[in-house]
Amino acid sequence: YNHFPRDLKWKTTNVTFRILNYTPDLKKKVVDRAVRKALNVWSKVTPLRFTKTFDGTADIMISFGTKEHGDFNPFDGPEGLLAHAYPPGIGIGGDTHFDEDETWTEDYHAFNLFLVAAHEFGHALGMAHSSDPGSLMYPVYSYAKGFPLSEDDIEGIQSLYGENPDHEKFKPKPIAPEKCDPELSFDAITELRGETIIFKDRFYWRLHPNMPEPEQTLIKNTWPEIPNKVDAAYENPERDVVIIFSGIKMWALNGYTLVDGYPKYIHKLGLPKTVRKIDAAVNIRDTGKTLLFVDEEYWSFDEQTGTMDTGYPRSIEDDFPGIGDEVDAAAYHYGYLNLYHEHTQFEYSYSARKVVRIMRANSILNC
Amino acid sequence: AYSSAKPISTEEKDKAVLAKKYLQRFYGMPAGLQRPGKSSDLMQQKIREMQEFFKLEVTGKLDDKTVELMEMARCGVPDVAE
C-alpha cells in the first residue's frame, strides 16, 4: 500500500459527504446505497464515521461529470479514466468525481459503481495506489465479489486512522503471493497451449517461453466462471482442453472459454464418493494416462477409454520413492514428472524410476 | 540521396502518443518539448517506473504487455504520489 506525501489524512474521524448530482444510469436510491456501502467498507476497519449532508460544503463532495468538469483534470470519454478523487484537505481535498461517460452498474457489467467508489474514497481518505493486483487500491479496474478490501488495504488505512474499536468480523482478501517467497507452495500447475499456468490462492502466474517475467493475474479476471481456489489442473492435449478441479467439481476450459456442460462432479471420472478433493493432476502425454493424486494415493485415468485403470488407487510413496507421500501440484515434461509439495519440487525420471533432482518449487518462476 | 529511413507506422505513433499521455498523467512526466535525446531518455525512465509499479518486466520499452496495461480502464489518480 502507499499513502500520499506527508501521510495526508483527515484530522477528525467524523467525515462528512454530499452527493451533488446523480448518474442517469442508476436509480437515485441505488447510487445512494452504493455510495454508503462504499464508505462503510472503510468505516468497517477504522474509527472513521461518515455523515451525509445535503447542503453547504462537505469534506467529500461527490459528483458525476464529463471531460473538463471544473477541476482542470478532464475525463476522457468512455473507458480509460473512470473516476478520480483528491487526498484529504480543505477545498477540493477529498472530493470525488465519476466520469459520466462511463456506464455505471450495480453488477459485473461495465463498471460497478460501488467498487469504483470504494476505491476513490480510499484516495479521499489518504490512500494512494497499491501495486498489489489483489488490492482495492490497485489502479486498474477489475470486478470482484465479496468484501473488497485486501489485507494490504486494511494495513494501509489502519496505519493512518487505527483500527475500528467496535469492529465486526470480516474476511479481508489475502495479499497477492510473492513469487520469490522461499516458502511459496503451489495449488496447481498445468500447460495451456504451450504456456505454463501456475495457480496460487486467487491468482495464477502465466509463463510463456518468450516472456521471461511471469505475469500474475486474478483467476476471475480470465475465467470468471471458475472458483477463486483451484486444487488441481491438467491439460489433455489431444482434446485441447484444460481440466480444472476445485472441491468435488471440475471444469473444462478450451483456451479461455468454458466448455458447455461443465462443471461436473469429479466422481464421473470413476473416483469413489469418499474422495472430496483432488490434490494434483497430470497428463502423461506418452501413455495417454492422467494421474490424479489424492492424499497419500493416486489414481490413473485412461483418457482414451474415459475410464479409471484397474488396480488403483496405489501408494504415492511406493510408486514414486523419494518424494514423500503427498503432492500439491504435478507437471510432466519429456519423460520427467515434476511433483511439487510445499516449497519443494521433485524431478522424477520415469525411465530411471527415481528422483533425479530436488529444487525449490518457485525455481520455475525464475527465483 | 537514398535513405533507408521509413516513416513511423501509425500504430507505432498511436502507441507513442498513448504512452506519452499516460506517463504525463500518472507518472509525472513533464509535458511540453524537451531537448532531443533527453525526452526519449526521460520517457524510457518513466516507462521503467510504470513497469516496476505494475511488476512487469522492466525494459523501458513499449512492449505489448506495457501497452496493453496502459489501455486498461483505471482510476485517474496518478500512481506516483506528487
Tab-separated table of C-alpha atoms in Angstrom:
chain	number	residue	atom	x	y	z
A	1	TYR	CA	0.000	0.000	0.000
A	2	ASN	CA	1.078	3.641	-0.375
A	3	HIS	CA	-0.013	6.903	1.214
A	4	PHE	CA	0.128	10.406	-0.198
A	5	PRO	CA	3.140	12.594	0.694
A	6	ARG	CA	3.241	13.612	4.381
A	7	ASP	CA	0.649	10.870	5.064
A	8	LEU	CA	-2.199	13.283	4.343
A	9	LYS	CA	-5.302	12.322	6.362
A	10	TRP	CA	-8.392	13.861	7.924
A	11	LYS	CA	-7.741	15.345	11.359
A	12	THR	CA	-11.037	14.011	12.668
A	13	THR	CA	-12.640	10.600	12.239
A	14	ASN	CA	-16.036	12.208	11.638
A	15	VAL	CA	-16.067	12.920	7.906
A	16	THR	CA	-18.983	14.473	6.020
A	17	PHE	CA	-20.000	13.685	2.442
A	18	ARG	CA	-22.510	15.137	-0.005
A	19	ILE	CA	-23.767	13.813	-3.342
A	20	LEU	CA	-24.099	16.804	-5.668
A	21	ASN	CA	-25.654	15.060	-8.684
A	22	TYR	CA	-26.580	11.611	-9.989
A	23	THR	CA	-25.860	9.393	-12.995
A	24	PRO	CA	-28.911	8.585	-15.111
A	25	ASP	CA	-27.561	5.002	-15.426
A	26	LEU	CA	-28.919	4.020	-11.999
A	27	LYS	CA	-31.895	4.913	-9.800
A	28	LYS	CA	-31.085	7.634	-7.273
A	29	LYS	CA	-31.540	5.281	-4.348
A	30	VAL	CA	-29.179	2.737	-5.963
A	31	VAL	CA	-26.497	5.434	-6.188
A	32	ASP	CA	-27.163	6.462	-2.576
A	33	ARG	CA	-26.841	2.832	-1.458
A	34	ALA	CA	-23.648	2.254	-3.490
A	35	VAL	CA	-22.017	5.375	-2.006
A	36	ARG	CA	-22.992	4.464	1.543
A	37	LYS	CA	-21.820	0.857	1.085
A	38	ALA	CA	-18.522	2.109	-0.379
A	39	LEU	CA	-17.893	4.374	2.631
A	40	ASN	CA	-18.839	1.554	5.017
A	41	VAL	CA	-16.018	-0.556	3.534
A	42	TRP	CA	-13.560	1.866	5.186
A	43	SER	CA	-15.534	2.545	8.384
A	44	LYS	CA	-15.724	-1.208	8.969
A	45	VAL	CA	-11.962	-1.366	9.590
A	46	THR	CA	-11.257	2.073	11.135
A	47	PRO	CA	-12.823	4.533	13.641
A	48	LEU	CA	-13.950	6.628	10.644
A	49	ARG	CA	-17.643	7.611	10.646
A	50	PHE	CA	-19.396	9.232	7.673
A	51	THR	CA	-22.249	11.722	7.896
A	52	LYS	CA	-24.336	12.633	4.835
A	53	THR	CA	-25.108	16.327	4.282
A	54	PHE	CA	-27.492	17.870	1.780
A	55	ASP	CA	-26.269	21.456	1.546
A	56	GLY	CA	-23.154	23.505	2.007
A	57	THR	CA	-19.643	22.134	1.700
A	58	ALA	CA	-18.911	18.600	2.902
A	59	ASP	CA	-15.426	17.050	3.291
A	60	ILE	CA	-16.116	14.669	0.414
A	61	MET	CA	-18.132	16.284	-2.378
A	62	ILE	CA	-19.298	13.598	-4.827
A	63	SER	CA	-20.315	14.365	-8.400
A	64	PHE	CA	-20.624	12.971	-11.918
A	65	GLY	CA	-19.176	14.921	-14.842
A	66	THR	CA	-17.713	14.518	-18.325
A	67	LYS	CA	-14.449	15.742	-19.968
A	68	GLU	CA	-13.473	19.087	-18.353
A	69	HIS	CA	-15.759	19.259	-15.319
A	70	GLY	CA	-14.329	22.136	-13.347
A	71	ASP	CA	-11.059	20.942	-11.825
A	72	PHE	CA	-8.788	21.204	-14.902
A	73	ASN	CA	-8.307	17.463	-14.645
A	74	PRO	CA	-10.532	16.339	-17.537
A	75	PHE	CA	-12.034	12.929	-18.110
A	76	ASP	CA	-11.625	11.213	-21.472
A	77	GLY	CA	-14.975	9.859	-22.635
A	78	PRO	CA	-15.935	6.160	-22.397
A	79	GLU	CA	-13.347	3.647	-20.962
A	80	GLY	CA	-9.880	4.836	-19.979
A	81	LEU	CA	-10.276	7.094	-16.956
A	82	LEU	CA	-13.240	6.068	-14.802
A	83	ALA	CA	-13.052	8.441	-11.845
A	84	HIS	CA	-10.628	10.312	-9.602
A	85	ALA	CA	-10.525	11.741	-6.101
A	86	TYR	CA	-8.373	14.192	-4.172
A	87	PRO	CA	-6.440	13.464	-0.970
A	88	PRO	CA	-7.768	14.807	2.354
A	89	GLY	CA	-7.641	18.598	2.667
A	90	ILE	CA	-9.661	21.777	2.504
A	91	GLY	CA	-11.423	22.911	-0.682
A	92	ILE	CA	-11.164	20.228	-3.344
A	93	GLY	CA	-9.484	17.907	-0.866
A	94	GLY	CA	-11.498	14.682	-0.535
A	95	ASP	CA	-13.701	15.494	-3.491
A	96	THR	CA	-14.589	12.519	-5.683
A	97	HIS	CA	-15.598	12.731	-9.347
A	98	PHE	CA	-17.017	9.998	-11.577
A	99	ASP	CA	-16.823	10.054	-15.387
A	100	GLU	CA	-20.425	10.248	-16.566
A	101	ASP	CA	-19.333	8.969	-19.989
A	102	GLU	CA	-18.934	5.527	-18.402
A	103	THR	CA	-21.800	3.107	-17.905
A	104	TRP	CA	-22.332	2.684	-14.172
A	105	THR	CA	-23.897	-0.534	-12.893
A	106	GLU	CA	-24.552	-2.436	-9.719
A	107	ASP	CA	-23.279	-5.817	-11.003
A	108	TYR	CA	-20.367	-7.104	-13.102
A	109	HIS	CA	-21.393	-5.388	-16.322
A	110	ALA	CA	-19.337	-2.328	-17.455
A	111	PHE	CA	-18.198	-0.545	-14.290
A	112	ASN	CA	-19.570	-1.351	-10.870
A	113	LEU	CA	-20.225	1.979	-9.103
A	114	PHE	CA	-19.795	0.539	-5.610
A	115	LEU	CA	-16.311	-0.859	-6.385
A	116	VAL	CA	-15.073	2.277	-8.145
A	117	ALA	CA	-16.495	4.475	-5.366
A	118	ALA	CA	-14.842	2.354	-2.667
A	119	HIS	CA	-11.504	2.735	-4.495
A	120	GLU	CA	-11.901	6.512	-4.925
A	121	PHE	CA	-12.962	7.003	-1.298
A	122	GLY	CA	-9.690	5.252	-0.416
A	123	HIS	CA	-7.937	8.206	-2.086
A	124	ALA	CA	-10.290	10.687	-0.401
A	125	LEU	CA	-9.202	9.211	2.942
A	126	GLY	CA	-5.462	9.275	2.229
A	127	MET	CA	-4.620	6.070	0.365
A	128	ALA	CA	-2.520	6.261	-2.811
A	129	HIS	CA	-2.313	3.402	-5.363
A	130	SER	CA	-1.036	-0.027	-4.408
A	131	SER	CA	0.907	-2.314	-6.755
A	132	ASP	CA	-0.730	-5.421	-5.238
A	133	PRO	CA	-3.050	-6.674	-8.024
A	134	GLY	CA	-5.423	-8.100	-5.425
A	135	SER	CA	-5.849	-4.814	-3.573
A	136	LEU	CA	-8.817	-2.477	-3.905
A	137	MET	CA	-6.268	0.364	-4.294
A	138	TYR	CA	-4.714	-1.234	-7.382
A	139	PRO	CA	-5.103	1.391	-10.146
A	140	VAL	CA	-6.647	-0.877	-12.810
A	141	TYR	CA	-10.353	-1.750	-12.572
A	142	SER	CA	-11.397	-5.331	-12.002
A	143	TYR	CA	-14.704	-6.720	-10.811
A	144	ALA	CA	-14.702	-8.927	-7.708
A	145	LYS	CA	-17.417	-10.115	-5.367
A	146	GLY	CA	-17.259	-10.141	-1.575
A	147	PHE	CA	-15.612	-7.743	0.848
A	148	PRO	CA	-13.367	-5.651	-1.420
A	149	LEU	CA	-10.520	-4.770	0.979
A	150	SER	CA	-7.383	-6.907	0.992
A	151	GLU	CA	-5.031	-7.170	3.941
A	152	ASP	CA	-2.800	-4.719	2.118
A	153	ASP	CA	-5.607	-2.102	2.021
A	154	ILE	CA	-6.503	-2.654	5.670
A	155	GLU	CA	-2.902	-2.324	6.829
A	156	GLY	CA	-2.638	0.932	4.892
A	157	ILE	CA	-5.786	2.623	6.146
A	158	GLN	CA	-5.276	1.461	9.746
A	159	SER	CA	-1.780	2.911	9.762
A	160	LEU	CA	-3.487	6.280	9.138
A	161	TYR	CA	-6.550	6.042	11.420
A	162	GLY	CA	-6.122	2.986	13.632
A	163	GLU	CA	-8.447	0.028	13.992
A	164	ASN	CA	-12.217	0.102	14.342
A	165	PRO	CA	-12.851	-0.052	18.159
A	166	ASP	CA	-16.092	-1.942	17.660
A	167	HIS	CA	-15.152	-3.955	14.610
A	168	GLU	CA	-17.277	-6.848	13.407
A	169	LYS	CA	-15.957	-9.981	11.777
A	170	PHE	CA	-14.970	-9.538	8.130
A	171	LYS	CA	-12.856	-11.587	5.773
A	172	PRO	CA	-10.245	-9.442	4.044
A	173	LYS	CA	-8.816	-10.690	0.755
A	174	PRO	CA	-5.310	-12.103	1.226
A	175	ILE	CA	-2.303	-10.238	-0.130
A	176	ALA	CA	-1.119	-11.433	-3.551
A	177	PRO	CA	1.521	-14.207	-3.139
A	178	GLU	CA	5.105	-13.159	-3.845
A	179	LYS	CA	6.659	-15.392	-6.489
A	180	CYS	CA	10.101	-15.439	-4.859
A	181	ASP	CA	8.876	-16.141	-1.340
A	182	PRO	CA	11.118	-19.094	-0.359
A	183	GLU	CA	8.197	-20.729	1.416
A	184	LEU	CA	5.905	-20.482	-1.636
A	185	SER	CA	3.912	-23.610	-2.467
A	186	PHE	CA	1.558	-24.068	-5.432
A	187	ASP	CA	-2.112	-25.076	-5.619
A	188	ALA	CA	-1.904	-26.460	-9.167
A	189	ILE	CA	0.125	-26.403	-12.378
A	190	THR	CA	-0.956	-27.078	-15.950
A	191	GLU	CA	0.131	-26.464	-19.516
A	192	LEU	CA	-2.158	-24.414	-21.723
A	193	ARG	CA	-1.252	-24.388	-25.393
A	194	GLY	CA	2.440	-24.095	-24.806
A	195	GLU	CA	2.201	-21.798	-21.793
A	196	THR	CA	2.511	-22.901	-18.183
A	197	ILE	CA	-0.216	-21.813	-15.766
A	198	ILE	CA	0.546	-21.931	-12.014
A	199	PHE	CA	-2.368	-21.423	-9.603
A	200	LYS	CA	-1.899	-19.975	-6.116
A	201	ASP	CA	-4.768	-18.576	-3.971
A	202	ARG	CA	-6.910	-16.204	-6.071
A	203	PHE	CA	-4.163	-15.696	-8.624
A	204	TYR	CA	-2.278	-17.511	-11.335
A	205	TRP	CA	1.076	-16.945	-12.927
A	206	ARG	CA	1.394	-17.343	-16.651
A	207	LEU	CA	4.740	-18.396	-18.080
A	208	HIS	CA	5.310	-18.010	-21.780
A	209	PRO	CA	8.525	-19.191	-23.476
A	210	ASN	CA	9.360	-15.719	-24.776
A	211	MET	CA	8.101	-13.821	-21.768
A	212	PRO	CA	10.895	-14.007	-19.165
A	213	GLU	CA	8.816	-12.303	-16.474
A	214	PRO	CA	5.884	-14.456	-15.221
A	215	GLU	CA	2.645	-12.494	-15.312
A	216	GLN	CA	0.410	-12.602	-12.225
A	217	THR	CA	-3.341	-12.183	-12.734
A	218	LEU	CA	-6.549	-12.752	-10.740
A	219	ILE	CA	-8.144	-16.081	-11.778
A	220	LYS	CA	-11.541	-14.382	-12.018
A	221	ASN	CA	-10.195	-11.795	-14.484
A	222	THR	CA	-9.573	-14.574	-17.018
A	223	TRP	CA	-12.047	-17.324	-16.034
A	224	PRO	CA	-14.928	-15.631	-14.163
A	225	GLU	CA	-16.819	-18.952	-14.064
A	226	ILE	CA	-14.344	-20.998	-12.071
A	227	PRO	CA	-13.800	-20.660	-8.312
A	228	ASN	CA	-11.151	-18.480	-6.680
A	229	LYS	CA	-9.356	-21.597	-5.478
A	230	VAL	CA	-8.014	-24.329	-7.782
A	231	ASP	CA	-6.945	-27.660	-6.247
A	232	ALA	CA	-5.537	-29.313	-9.366
A	233	ALA	CA	-5.382	-28.870	-13.155
A	234	TYR	CA	-4.080	-30.690	-16.214
A	235	GLU	CA	-4.135	-30.287	-19.976
A	236	ASN	CA	-5.403	-33.010	-22.300
A	237	PRO	CA	-3.506	-32.008	-25.448
A	238	GLU	CA	-5.445	-34.444	-27.660
A	239	ARG	CA	-8.739	-32.729	-26.845
A	240	ASP	CA	-7.137	-29.280	-26.426
A	241	VAL	CA	-8.847	-28.818	-23.055
A	242	VAL	CA	-7.624	-27.970	-19.573
A	243	ILE	CA	-9.461	-29.633	-16.723
A	244	ILE	CA	-9.714	-27.575	-13.531
A	245	PHE	CA	-10.540	-29.272	-10.202
A	246	SER	CA	-11.910	-27.468	-7.169
A	247	GLY	CA	-13.534	-29.456	-4.374
A	248	ILE	CA	-15.771	-32.159	-5.826
A	249	LYS	CA	-16.325	-30.287	-9.083
A	250	MET	CA	-14.356	-29.978	-12.313
A	251	TRP	CA	-14.464	-27.553	-15.216
A	252	ALA	CA	-13.202	-27.982	-18.772
A	253	LEU	CA	-11.618	-24.961	-20.449
A	254	ASN	CA	-10.999	-24.694	-24.146
A	255	GLY	CA	-8.354	-21.992	-24.074
A	256	TYR	CA	-10.027	-19.206	-22.166
A	257	THR	CA	-13.635	-20.333	-22.692
A	258	LEU	CA	-15.627	-22.759	-20.568
A	259	VAL	CA	-16.719	-25.964	-22.323
A	260	ASP	CA	-20.500	-26.482	-22.247
A	261	GLY	CA	-21.902	-28.988	-19.801
A	262	TYR	CA	-19.434	-28.126	-17.011
A	263	PRO	CA	-18.976	-28.063	-14.073
A	264	LYS	CA	-19.318	-31.803	-13.473
A	265	TYR	CA	-18.682	-33.927	-10.396
A	266	ILE	CA	-15.214	-35.475	-10.178
A	267	HIS	CA	-16.826	-38.822	-9.388
A	268	LYS	CA	-17.831	-39.051	-13.036
A	269	LEU	CA	-14.192	-39.973	-13.649
A	270	GLY	CA	-14.708	-43.089	-11.575
A	271	LEU	CA	-13.387	-41.790	-8.290
A	272	PRO	CA	-15.165	-43.084	-5.159
A	273	LYS	CA	-17.604	-40.752	-3.403
A	274	THR	CA	-15.241	-40.647	-0.425
A	275	VAL	CA	-12.873	-38.512	-2.495
A	276	ARG	CA	-13.783	-34.870	-1.797
A	277	LYS	CA	-10.733	-33.116	-3.280
A	278	ILE	CA	-8.008	-33.830	-5.818
A	279	ASP	CA	-4.582	-32.537	-4.741
A	280	ALA	CA	-2.836	-32.711	-8.109
A	281	ALA	CA	-3.401	-33.951	-11.648
A	282	VAL	CA	-1.046	-34.503	-14.539
A	283	ASN	CA	-1.428	-35.945	-18.041
A	284	ILE	CA	1.368	-38.275	-19.110
A	285	ARG	CA	1.402	-37.449	-22.794
A	286	ASP	CA	3.416	-40.552	-23.727
A	287	THR	CA	0.918	-43.007	-22.213
A	288	GLY	CA	-2.327	-41.033	-22.544
A	289	LYS	CA	-2.945	-41.579	-18.848
A	290	THR	CA	-3.845	-38.872	-16.342
A	291	LEU	CA	-2.600	-39.332	-12.786
A	292	LEU	CA	-4.881	-38.000	-10.039
A	293	PHE	CA	-3.231	-37.539	-6.652
A	294	VAL	CA	-5.429	-37.684	-3.537
A	295	ASP	CA	-3.836	-37.621	-0.056
A	296	GLU	CA	-1.259	-40.460	0.029
A	297	GLU	CA	-2.635	-42.296	-3.018
A	298	TYR	CA	-3.098	-41.759	-6.752
A	299	TRP	CA	-5.365	-42.993	-9.494
A	300	SER	CA	-4.687	-43.489	-13.221
A	301	PHE	CA	-7.394	-42.355	-15.657
A	302	ASP	CA	-7.254	-43.597	-19.258
A	303	GLU	CA	-8.159	-40.609	-21.456
A	304	GLN	CA	-8.688	-42.849	-24.467
A	305	THR	CA	-11.360	-45.076	-22.872
A	306	GLY	CA	-12.549	-42.444	-20.387
A	307	THR	CA	-12.299	-44.952	-17.564
A	308	MET	CA	-10.175	-45.402	-14.480
A	309	ASP	CA	-7.475	-48.053	-14.772
A	310	THR	CA	-7.882	-51.097	-12.583
A	311	GLY	CA	-5.549	-51.742	-9.645
A	312	TYR	CA	-5.845	-48.194	-8.310
A	313	PRO	CA	-5.537	-46.342	-6.021
A	314	ARG	CA	-1.848	-47.062	-5.448
A	315	SER	CA	0.527	-45.614	-2.872
A	316	ILE	CA	2.411	-42.476	-3.955
A	317	GLU	CA	5.297	-43.351	-1.668
A	318	ASP	CA	5.628	-46.847	-3.137
A	319	ASP	CA	5.496	-45.826	-6.792
A	320	PHE	CA	7.410	-42.557	-6.577
A	321	PRO	CA	10.052	-43.234	-3.921
A	322	GLY	CA	11.814	-40.183	-2.609
A	323	ILE	CA	9.090	-37.601	-2.999
A	324	GLY	CA	7.296	-38.150	0.295
A	325	ASP	CA	3.621	-39.101	0.470
A	326	GLU	CA	1.677	-36.022	-0.651
A	327	VAL	CA	1.608	-33.907	-3.815
A	328	ASP	CA	0.284	-30.325	-4.237
A	329	ALA	CA	0.846	-29.974	-7.980
A	330	ALA	CA	2.272	-32.027	-10.833
A	331	ALA	CA	3.629	-31.412	-14.337
A	332	TYR	CA	5.127	-33.718	-16.976
A	333	HIS	CA	7.824	-32.785	-19.474
A	334	TYR	CA	9.695	-35.117	-21.860
A	335	GLY	CA	9.866	-38.148	-19.551
A	336	TYR	CA	10.244	-36.186	-16.305
A	337	LEU	CA	7.444	-35.827	-13.771
A	338	ASN	CA	7.751	-32.678	-11.647
A	339	LEU	CA	5.967	-33.245	-8.349
A	340	TYR	CA	5.534	-30.262	-6.050
A	341	HIS	CA	4.966	-30.473	-2.315
A	342	GLU	CA	5.087	-27.390	-0.095
A	343	HIS	CA	8.113	-25.333	-1.145
A	344	THR	CA	9.936	-28.249	-2.809
A	345	GLN	CA	9.894	-29.622	-6.356
A	346	PHE	CA	10.962	-33.207	-7.073
A	347	GLU	CA	12.005	-34.142	-10.599
A	348	TYR	CA	11.187	-37.812	-11.051
A	349	SER	CA	12.626	-39.688	-14.026
A	350	TYR	CA	10.204	-42.252	-15.402
A	351	SER	CA	12.932	-44.202	-17.105
A	352	ALA	CA	15.271	-44.274	-14.121
A	353	ARG	CA	12.281	-44.712	-11.767
A	354	LYS	CA	13.827	-42.362	-9.245
A	355	VAL	CA	14.081	-38.728	-8.168
A	356	VAL	CA	16.944	-37.181	-10.114
A	357	ARG	CA	16.713	-33.590	-8.891
A	358	ILE	CA	15.263	-31.610	-5.981
A	359	MET	CA	14.666	-27.878	-6.328
A	360	ARG	CA	12.726	-25.027	-4.769
A	361	ALA	CA	9.168	-25.065	-6.045
A	362	ASN	CA	9.450	-21.467	-7.310
A	363	SER	CA	12.601	-22.085	-9.314
A	364	ILE	CA	10.087	-22.449	-12.150
A	365	LEU	CA	9.327	-18.738	-11.614
A	366	ASN	CA	12.986	-17.762	-12.171
A	367	CYS	CA	13.584	-17.329	-8.443
B	1	ALA	CA	20.042	10.605	-51.690
B	2	TYR	CA	18.874	7.117	-50.890
B	3	SER	CA	17.649	6.744	-47.311
B	4	SER	CA	16.618	3.611	-45.504
B	5	ALA	CA	14.628	5.744	-43.004
B	6	LYS	CA	10.947	4.758	-43.028
B	7	PRO	CA	8.042	6.851	-41.798
B	8	ILE	CA	6.905	5.627	-38.346
B	9	SER	CA	3.871	3.380	-38.787
B	10	THR	CA	0.647	4.916	-37.499
B	11	GLU	CA	0.337	2.091	-34.982
B	12	GLU	CA	3.734	2.941	-33.529
B	13	LYS	CA	2.781	6.591	-33.469
B	14	ASP	CA	-0.501	5.786	-31.686
B	15	LYS	CA	1.367	3.764	-29.096
B	16	ALA	CA	3.826	6.584	-28.508
B	17	VAL	CA	1.047	9.144	-28.143
B	18	LEU	CA	-0.878	6.871	-25.746
B	19	ALA	CA	2.270	6.245	-23.689
B	20	LYS	CA	3.192	9.897	-23.547
B	21	LYS	CA	-0.242	10.909	-22.291
B	22	TYR	CA	-0.266	8.008	-19.797
B	23	LEU	CA	3.126	8.835	-18.379
B	24	GLN	CA	2.352	12.557	-18.158
B	25	ARG	CA	-0.879	11.870	-16.309
B	26	PHE	CA	0.168	9.040	-13.987
B	27	TYR	CA	3.962	9.157	-13.673
B	28	GLY	CA	4.691	12.856	-13.521
B	29	MET	CA	6.437	13.051	-16.892
B	30	PRO	CA	6.681	16.732	-17.755
B	31	ALA	CA	4.580	17.843	-20.701
B	32	GLY	CA	5.923	20.114	-23.426
B	33	LEU	CA	9.034	19.996	-25.528
B	34	GLN	CA	12.346	18.596	-24.277
B	35	ARG	CA	15.786	18.642	-25.788
B	36	PRO	CA	16.002	15.872	-28.436
B	37	GLY	CA	17.511	12.777	-26.833
B	38	LYS	CA	16.651	13.942	-23.343
B	39	SER	CA	12.960	13.369	-23.916
B	40	SER	CA	13.428	9.773	-25.060
B	41	ASP	CA	15.675	9.044	-22.070
B	42	LEU	CA	13.088	10.575	-19.787
B	43	MET	CA	10.320	8.578	-21.479
B	44	GLN	CA	12.264	5.354	-21.059
B	45	GLN	CA	12.852	6.153	-17.392
B	46	LYS	CA	9.158	6.786	-16.857
B	47	ILE	CA	8.210	3.595	-18.712
B	48	ARG	CA	10.558	1.730	-16.376
B	49	GLU	CA	8.891	3.350	-13.364
B	50	MET	CA	5.477	2.236	-14.620
B	51	GLN	CA	6.695	-1.301	-15.400
B	52	GLU	CA	8.212	-1.522	-11.913
B	53	PHE	CA	4.968	-0.365	-10.297
B	54	PHE	CA	2.907	-2.956	-12.181
B	55	LYS	CA	5.562	-5.683	-11.640
B	56	LEU	CA	6.038	-6.072	-15.397
B	57	GLU	CA	9.361	-6.947	-16.930
B	58	VAL	CA	11.344	-3.701	-16.647
B	59	THR	CA	12.587	-2.975	-20.157
B	60	GLY	CA	11.975	0.741	-20.604
B	61	LYS	CA	10.389	-0.230	-23.902
B	62	LEU	CA	6.779	-0.017	-25.078
B	63	ASP	CA	6.318	-3.785	-25.340
B	64	ASP	CA	2.894	-5.324	-25.904
B	65	LYS	CA	2.251	-6.084	-22.242
B	66	THR	CA	3.028	-2.495	-21.238
B	67	VAL	CA	0.786	-1.004	-23.920
B	68	GLU	CA	-1.977	-3.482	-23.057
B	69	LEU	CA	-1.897	-2.321	-19.446
B	70	MET	CA	-1.930	1.340	-20.495
B	71	GLU	CA	-5.151	0.657	-22.366
B	72	MET	CA	-6.988	-0.807	-19.363
B	73	ALA	CA	-9.801	1.089	-17.659
B	74	ARG	CA	-8.442	2.642	-14.487
B	75	CYS	CA	-8.563	5.347	-11.830
B	76	GLY	CA	-7.464	8.865	-12.804
B	77	VAL	CA	-5.249	9.463	-9.747
B	78	PRO	CA	-1.506	9.371	-10.527
B	79	ASP	CA	0.421	6.225	-9.461
B	80	VAL	CA	3.368	8.244	-8.215
B	81	ALA	CA	2.395	10.457	-5.308
B	82	GLU	CA	3.152	14.011	-6.231
